[in-house]
Every structure is written in C-alpha cells, then in structure tokens.
CSV table of C-alpha atoms in Angstrom, one decimal:
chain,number,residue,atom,x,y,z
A,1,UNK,CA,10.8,-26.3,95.4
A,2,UNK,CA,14.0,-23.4,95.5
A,3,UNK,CA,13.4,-22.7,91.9
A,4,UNK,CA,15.7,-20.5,89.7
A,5,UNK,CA,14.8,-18.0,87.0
A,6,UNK,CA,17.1,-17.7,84.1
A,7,UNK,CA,16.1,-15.3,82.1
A,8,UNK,CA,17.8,-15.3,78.9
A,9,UNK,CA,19.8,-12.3,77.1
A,10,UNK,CA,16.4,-11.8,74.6
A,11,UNK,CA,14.0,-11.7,77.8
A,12,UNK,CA,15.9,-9.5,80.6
A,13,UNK,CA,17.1,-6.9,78.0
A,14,UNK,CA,13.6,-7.0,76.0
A,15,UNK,CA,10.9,-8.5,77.6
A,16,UNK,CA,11.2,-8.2,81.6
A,17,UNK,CA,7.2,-8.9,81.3
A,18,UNK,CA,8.2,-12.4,80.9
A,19,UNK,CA,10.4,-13.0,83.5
A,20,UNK,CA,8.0,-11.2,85.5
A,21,UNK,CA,4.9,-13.3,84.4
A,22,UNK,CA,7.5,-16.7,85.1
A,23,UNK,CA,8.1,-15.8,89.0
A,24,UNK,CA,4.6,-14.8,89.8
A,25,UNK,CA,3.2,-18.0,87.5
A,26,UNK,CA,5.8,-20.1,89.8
A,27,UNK,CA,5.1,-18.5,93.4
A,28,UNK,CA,1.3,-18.7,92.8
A,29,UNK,CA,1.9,-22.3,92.1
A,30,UNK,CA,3.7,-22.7,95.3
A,31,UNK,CA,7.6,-22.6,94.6
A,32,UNK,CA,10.1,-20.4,96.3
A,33,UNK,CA,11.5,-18.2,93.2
A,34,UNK,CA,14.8,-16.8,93.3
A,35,UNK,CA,16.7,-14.6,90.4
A,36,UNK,CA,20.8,-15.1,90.7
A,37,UNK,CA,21.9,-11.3,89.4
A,38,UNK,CA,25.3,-13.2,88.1
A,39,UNK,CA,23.5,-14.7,85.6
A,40,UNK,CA,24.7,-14.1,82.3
A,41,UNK,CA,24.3,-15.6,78.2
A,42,UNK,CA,23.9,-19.1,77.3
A,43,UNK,CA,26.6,-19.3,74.9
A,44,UNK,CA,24.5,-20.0,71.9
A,45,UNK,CA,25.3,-17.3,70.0
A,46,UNK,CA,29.0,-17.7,70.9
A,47,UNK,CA,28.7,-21.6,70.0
A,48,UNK,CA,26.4,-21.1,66.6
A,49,UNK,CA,28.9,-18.6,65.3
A,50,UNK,CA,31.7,-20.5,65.8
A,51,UNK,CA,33.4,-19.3,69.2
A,52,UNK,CA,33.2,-22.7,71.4
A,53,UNK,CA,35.8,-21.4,74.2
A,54,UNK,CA,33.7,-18.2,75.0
A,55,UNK,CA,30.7,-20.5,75.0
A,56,UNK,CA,32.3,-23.1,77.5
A,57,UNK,CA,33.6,-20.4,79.5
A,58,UNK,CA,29.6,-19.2,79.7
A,59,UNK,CA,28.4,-22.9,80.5
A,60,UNK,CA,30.6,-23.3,83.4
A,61,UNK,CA,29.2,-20.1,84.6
A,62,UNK,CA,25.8,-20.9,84.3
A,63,UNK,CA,26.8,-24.7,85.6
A,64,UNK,CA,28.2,-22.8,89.4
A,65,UNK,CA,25.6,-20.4,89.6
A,66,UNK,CA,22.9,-22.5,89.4
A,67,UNK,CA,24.4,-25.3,91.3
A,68,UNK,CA,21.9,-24.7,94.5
A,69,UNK,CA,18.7,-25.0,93.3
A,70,UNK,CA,16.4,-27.9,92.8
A,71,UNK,CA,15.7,-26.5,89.4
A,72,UNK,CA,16.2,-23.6,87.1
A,73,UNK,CA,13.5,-22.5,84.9
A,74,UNK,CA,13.8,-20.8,81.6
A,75,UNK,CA,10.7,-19.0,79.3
A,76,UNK,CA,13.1,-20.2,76.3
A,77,UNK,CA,12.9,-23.5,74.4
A,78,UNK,CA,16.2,-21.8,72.8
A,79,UNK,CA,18.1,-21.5,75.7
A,80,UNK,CA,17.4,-24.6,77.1
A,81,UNK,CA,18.4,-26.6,74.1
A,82,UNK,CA,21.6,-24.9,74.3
A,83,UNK,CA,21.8,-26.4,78.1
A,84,UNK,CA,20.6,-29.5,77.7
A,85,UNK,CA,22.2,-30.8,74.2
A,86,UNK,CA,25.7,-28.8,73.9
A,87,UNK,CA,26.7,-28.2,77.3
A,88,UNK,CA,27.4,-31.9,78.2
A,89,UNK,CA,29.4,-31.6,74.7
A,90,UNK,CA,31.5,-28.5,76.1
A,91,UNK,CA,31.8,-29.3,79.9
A,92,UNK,CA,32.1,-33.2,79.6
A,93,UNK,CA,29.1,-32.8,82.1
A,94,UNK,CA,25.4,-33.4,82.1
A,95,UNK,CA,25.2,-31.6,85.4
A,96,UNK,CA,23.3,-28.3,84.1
A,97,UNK,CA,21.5,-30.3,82.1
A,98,UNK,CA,20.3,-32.3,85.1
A,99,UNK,CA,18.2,-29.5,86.6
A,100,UNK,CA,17.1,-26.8,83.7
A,101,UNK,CA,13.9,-27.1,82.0
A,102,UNK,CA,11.9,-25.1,79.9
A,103,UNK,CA,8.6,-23.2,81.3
A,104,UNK,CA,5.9,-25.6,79.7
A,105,UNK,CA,7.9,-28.8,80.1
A,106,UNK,CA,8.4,-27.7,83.9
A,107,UNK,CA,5.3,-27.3,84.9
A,108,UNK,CA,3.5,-30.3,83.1
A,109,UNK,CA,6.3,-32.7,83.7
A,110,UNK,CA,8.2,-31.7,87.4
A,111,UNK,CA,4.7,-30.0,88.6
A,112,UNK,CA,2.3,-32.2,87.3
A,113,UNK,CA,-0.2,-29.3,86.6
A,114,UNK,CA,-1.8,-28.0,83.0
A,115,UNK,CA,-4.8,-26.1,84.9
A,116,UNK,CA,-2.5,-23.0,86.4
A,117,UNK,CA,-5.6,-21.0,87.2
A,118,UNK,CA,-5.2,-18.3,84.6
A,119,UNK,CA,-7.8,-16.6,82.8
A,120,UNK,CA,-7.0,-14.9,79.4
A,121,UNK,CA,-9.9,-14.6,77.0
A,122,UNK,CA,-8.9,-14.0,73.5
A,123,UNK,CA,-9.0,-15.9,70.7
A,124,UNK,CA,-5.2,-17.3,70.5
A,125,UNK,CA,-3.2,-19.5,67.4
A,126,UNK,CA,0.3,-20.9,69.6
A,127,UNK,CA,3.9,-21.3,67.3
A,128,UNK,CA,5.9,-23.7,68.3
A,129,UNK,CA,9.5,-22.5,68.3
A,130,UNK,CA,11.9,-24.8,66.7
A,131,UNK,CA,14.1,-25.8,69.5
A,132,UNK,CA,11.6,-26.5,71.7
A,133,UNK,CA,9.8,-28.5,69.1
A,134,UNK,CA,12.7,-30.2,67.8
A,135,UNK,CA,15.2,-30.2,70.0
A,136,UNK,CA,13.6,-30.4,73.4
A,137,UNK,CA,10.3,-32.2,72.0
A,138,UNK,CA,8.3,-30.4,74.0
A,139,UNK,CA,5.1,-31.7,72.6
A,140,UNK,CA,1.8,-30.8,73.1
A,141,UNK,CA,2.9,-29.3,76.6
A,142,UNK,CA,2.2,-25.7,75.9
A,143,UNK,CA,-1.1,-26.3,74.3
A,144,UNK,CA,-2.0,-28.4,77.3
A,145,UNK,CA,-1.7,-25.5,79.3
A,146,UNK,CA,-3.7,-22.8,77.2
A,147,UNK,CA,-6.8,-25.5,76.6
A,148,UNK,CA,-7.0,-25.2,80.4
A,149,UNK,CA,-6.7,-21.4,80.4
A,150,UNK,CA,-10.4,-20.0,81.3
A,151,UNK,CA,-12.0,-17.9,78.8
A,152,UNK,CA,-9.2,-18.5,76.2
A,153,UNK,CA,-9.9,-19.6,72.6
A,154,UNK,CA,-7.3,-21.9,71.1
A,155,UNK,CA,-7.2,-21.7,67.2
A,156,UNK,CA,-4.6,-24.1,65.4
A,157,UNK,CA,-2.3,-22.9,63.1
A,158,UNK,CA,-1.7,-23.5,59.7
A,159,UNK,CA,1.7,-25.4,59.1
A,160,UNK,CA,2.6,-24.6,62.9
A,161,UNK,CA,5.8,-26.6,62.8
A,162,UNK,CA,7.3,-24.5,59.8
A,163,UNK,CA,9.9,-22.3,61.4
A,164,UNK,CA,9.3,-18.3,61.2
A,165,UNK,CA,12.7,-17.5,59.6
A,166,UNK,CA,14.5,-16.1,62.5
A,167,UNK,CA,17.1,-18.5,63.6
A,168,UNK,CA,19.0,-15.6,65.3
A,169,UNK,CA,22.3,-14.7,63.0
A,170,UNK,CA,20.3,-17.0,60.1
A,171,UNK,CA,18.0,-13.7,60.0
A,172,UNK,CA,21.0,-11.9,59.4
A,173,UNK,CA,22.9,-13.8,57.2
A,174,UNK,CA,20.4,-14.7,54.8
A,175,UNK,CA,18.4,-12.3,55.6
A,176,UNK,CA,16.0,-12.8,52.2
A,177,UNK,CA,15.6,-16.0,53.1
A,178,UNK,CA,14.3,-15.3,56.7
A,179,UNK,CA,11.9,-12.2,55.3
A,180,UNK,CA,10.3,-15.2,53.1
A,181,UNK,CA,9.9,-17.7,56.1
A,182,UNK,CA,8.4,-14.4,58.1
A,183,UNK,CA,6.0,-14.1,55.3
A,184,UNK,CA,4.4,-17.5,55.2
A,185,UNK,CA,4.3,-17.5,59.2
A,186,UNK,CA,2.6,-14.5,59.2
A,187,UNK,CA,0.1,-15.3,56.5
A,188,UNK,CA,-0.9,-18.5,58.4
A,189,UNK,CA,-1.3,-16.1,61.7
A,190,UNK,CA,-3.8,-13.6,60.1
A,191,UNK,CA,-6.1,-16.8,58.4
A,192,UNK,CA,-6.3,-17.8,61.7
A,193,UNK,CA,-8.5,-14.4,62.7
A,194,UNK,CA,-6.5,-14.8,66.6
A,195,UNK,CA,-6.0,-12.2,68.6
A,196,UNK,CA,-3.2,-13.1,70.0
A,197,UNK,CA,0.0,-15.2,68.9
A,198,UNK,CA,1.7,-17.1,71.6
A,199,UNK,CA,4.8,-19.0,71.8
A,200,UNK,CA,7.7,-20.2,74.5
A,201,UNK,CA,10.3,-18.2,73.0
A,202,UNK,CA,10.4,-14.3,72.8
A,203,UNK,CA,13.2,-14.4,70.4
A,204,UNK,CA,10.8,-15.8,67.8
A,205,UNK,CA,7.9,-13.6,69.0
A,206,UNK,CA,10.4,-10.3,68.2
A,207,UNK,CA,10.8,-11.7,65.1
A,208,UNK,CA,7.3,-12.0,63.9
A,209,UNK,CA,6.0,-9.2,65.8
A,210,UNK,CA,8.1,-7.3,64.0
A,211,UNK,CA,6.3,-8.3,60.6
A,212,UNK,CA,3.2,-8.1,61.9
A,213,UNK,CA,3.2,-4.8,62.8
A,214,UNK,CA,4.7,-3.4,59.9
A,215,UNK,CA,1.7,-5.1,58.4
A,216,UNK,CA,-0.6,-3.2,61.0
A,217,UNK,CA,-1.9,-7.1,61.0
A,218,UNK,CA,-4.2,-6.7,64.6
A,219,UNK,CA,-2.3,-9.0,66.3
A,220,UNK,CA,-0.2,-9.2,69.6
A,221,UNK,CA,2.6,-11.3,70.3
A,222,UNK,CA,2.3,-12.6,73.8
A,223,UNK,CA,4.6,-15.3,75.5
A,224,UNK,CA,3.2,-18.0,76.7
A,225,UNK,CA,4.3,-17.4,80.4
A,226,UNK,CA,2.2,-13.8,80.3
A,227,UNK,CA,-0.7,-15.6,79.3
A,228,UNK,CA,-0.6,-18.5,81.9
A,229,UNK,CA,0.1,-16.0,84.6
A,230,UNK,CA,-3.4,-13.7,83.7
A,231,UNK,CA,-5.7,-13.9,86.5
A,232,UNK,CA,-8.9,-12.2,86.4
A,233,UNK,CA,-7.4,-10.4,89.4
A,234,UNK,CA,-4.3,-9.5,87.4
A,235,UNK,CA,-4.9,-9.1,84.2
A,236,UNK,CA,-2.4,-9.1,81.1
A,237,UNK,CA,-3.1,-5.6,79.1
A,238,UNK,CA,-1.0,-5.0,75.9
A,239,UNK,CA,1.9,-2.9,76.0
A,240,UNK,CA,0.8,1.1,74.9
C-alpha cells in the first residue's frame, strides 16, 4: 500500500519520535511510506474554538493533498475524529474521511495484523484517549497490539475510560477543572506500579506527562506507535 503520514501539529512540532516510530512501524510491515511536506493542521482547534471557515479552508487542504494515496495514517485518535466526523459536515464530502485512519485501527482493521514483531519489556498501563475511544470507537485495538508485544507487561488501569482533563483549550479555560481530572488520571497510573504509560495520542501524553513529572512519579509517557516499533534490534531508550 502508498501510505501517507499525517503527522499532526502536537506530533511534528513535539514528538517527531512518533512520526518516526509510524513510518518505520509501516515500512517493516511492508507499506511504501511517504510524508507530503504541505501538510498542515486539522482544523480542530480552529473548529472547537469557534472559527469554522479557517477550519474548512484546512480540510480542503488536507482533502487535495492527500488525494493520491490508498491511505493516510495518523498516530492521533484526535486528529482523526476531526477527519472523519466534522469534515463531511464542513466539505459536504466524506472523501477524506474515506481513506484516514488512526494508527491502531489501521493496522488491525486494513492490515489485519496485532503481532507487529516488536519487543518492549516493561511493565505498561495503556489510556485510552477520548476521541479515539468515543468518537472513533477504537476498541480494544490498541491493547490488541501490546498483548502481542514480546516481553511487554500489560497492567489495566483503574477507571481507564475517565478522560485526563486535557481537552486542548478545555485545559486552558478551566484550567482547575483539568488540574483535577490530571490528578485522578495520574493517581490511577502510579497504583498501577507501570513503567511506562502508553496511549494513541501525544496530546494527552503531554498532558499527563507533565503531572507526572512534576510529581517525579517514575514513569514515562510513551506513544503507542514508539512501543510497537521497538525491536530488540532497535530498541526504544527514553529521552535524556
């Protein structure tokens, strides 16, 4: 397959070890990866705060550059919710809707494979973000994946489905609110005694990472796509 990488704003400014981990993931699974450097935002932010005609203007952008591929990829429940539920609502088209899917859901559902030959042991608890949960019903999809991960340790997580407070301008807005949400997300993290917290969103991983460091809590917040990419050839090593 001529797969696309979109990125996401969060991702290519933040965390270009994702992106990274999604095109060598991809290529090792046998799809021909490419990264369109016109890519730009979703819109969501645009959209959720209330500016629809700079967010349409953004969908029809991402709708004609990623018109060519059999698929376009994204390491972002978040982003892909935005594709797939508002963009028919803003373009009058389901056409980029047609052909984006989110990491997890692409590669249990379009390359019918949970065993991706990784290797990552650590004791892990997974999140699952609330867009990809809710909106894109991604399922048990990403936990599919890590139960087949060699050498890794999947511990469930108390009240998983409760969101961590981010919400991206919610965290800012009502910003007490959020630092409350943070706090019970983190307090199920740490009874878990996990190494590692993994989810398919980095936007949500920023935002407990943050509160688990200022907590010195132990634990590392590692996307899902740098986990399923570890190989005991290549491993993932935490960022100094």
């Amino acid at each position: 397959m001529r797969v696309a990488l979109f990125a996401t704003c969060v991702t290519d400014t933040l965390y270009p070890r994702t992106g990274q981990a999604v095109v060598r993931l991809l290529e090792r699974l046998g799809c021909e990866v490419d990264f369109p450097e016109a890519q730009t935002c979703c819109g969501q932010m645009h959209y959720n705060t209330g500016y629809p005609r700079h967010a349409t203007a953004l969908a029809g952008d991402y709708e004609r550059i990623f018109a060519e591929y059999d698929a376009v990829v994204a390491p972002s429940g978040s982003c892909v919710g935005m594709v797939r539920e508002i963009y028919p609502k803003l373009l009058g088209s389901a056409r980029a809707a047609s052909y984006s899917h989110e990491l997890s859901e692409f590669l249990v559902d379009v390359l019918g494979v949970t065993d991706v030959g990784a290797y990552f042991p650590h004791r892990v608890t997974y999140h699952p973000t609330c867009h990809s949960l809710r909106m894109l019903k991604v399922g048990d999809r990403p936990q599919r994946l890590l139960r087949a991960v060699r050498g890794l340790e999947l511990v469930e997580l108390p009240e998983a489905e409760s969101c961590c407070g981010f919400g991206g301008t919610f965290a800012i807005k009502n910003s007490d609110t959020s630092s409350a949400m943070l706090a019970d997300k983190i307090s199920g993290i740490t009874r878990t005694g996990a190494e590692v917290l993994t989810a398919g969103d980095n936007s949500c991983l920023m935002h407990i990472g943050g509160g688990l460091s200022r907590l010195r809590a132990g634990v590392n917040p590692v996307h899902l796509a740098e986990i399923l990419s570890s190989t005991e050839e290549e491993p993932w090593q935490a960022v100094a």
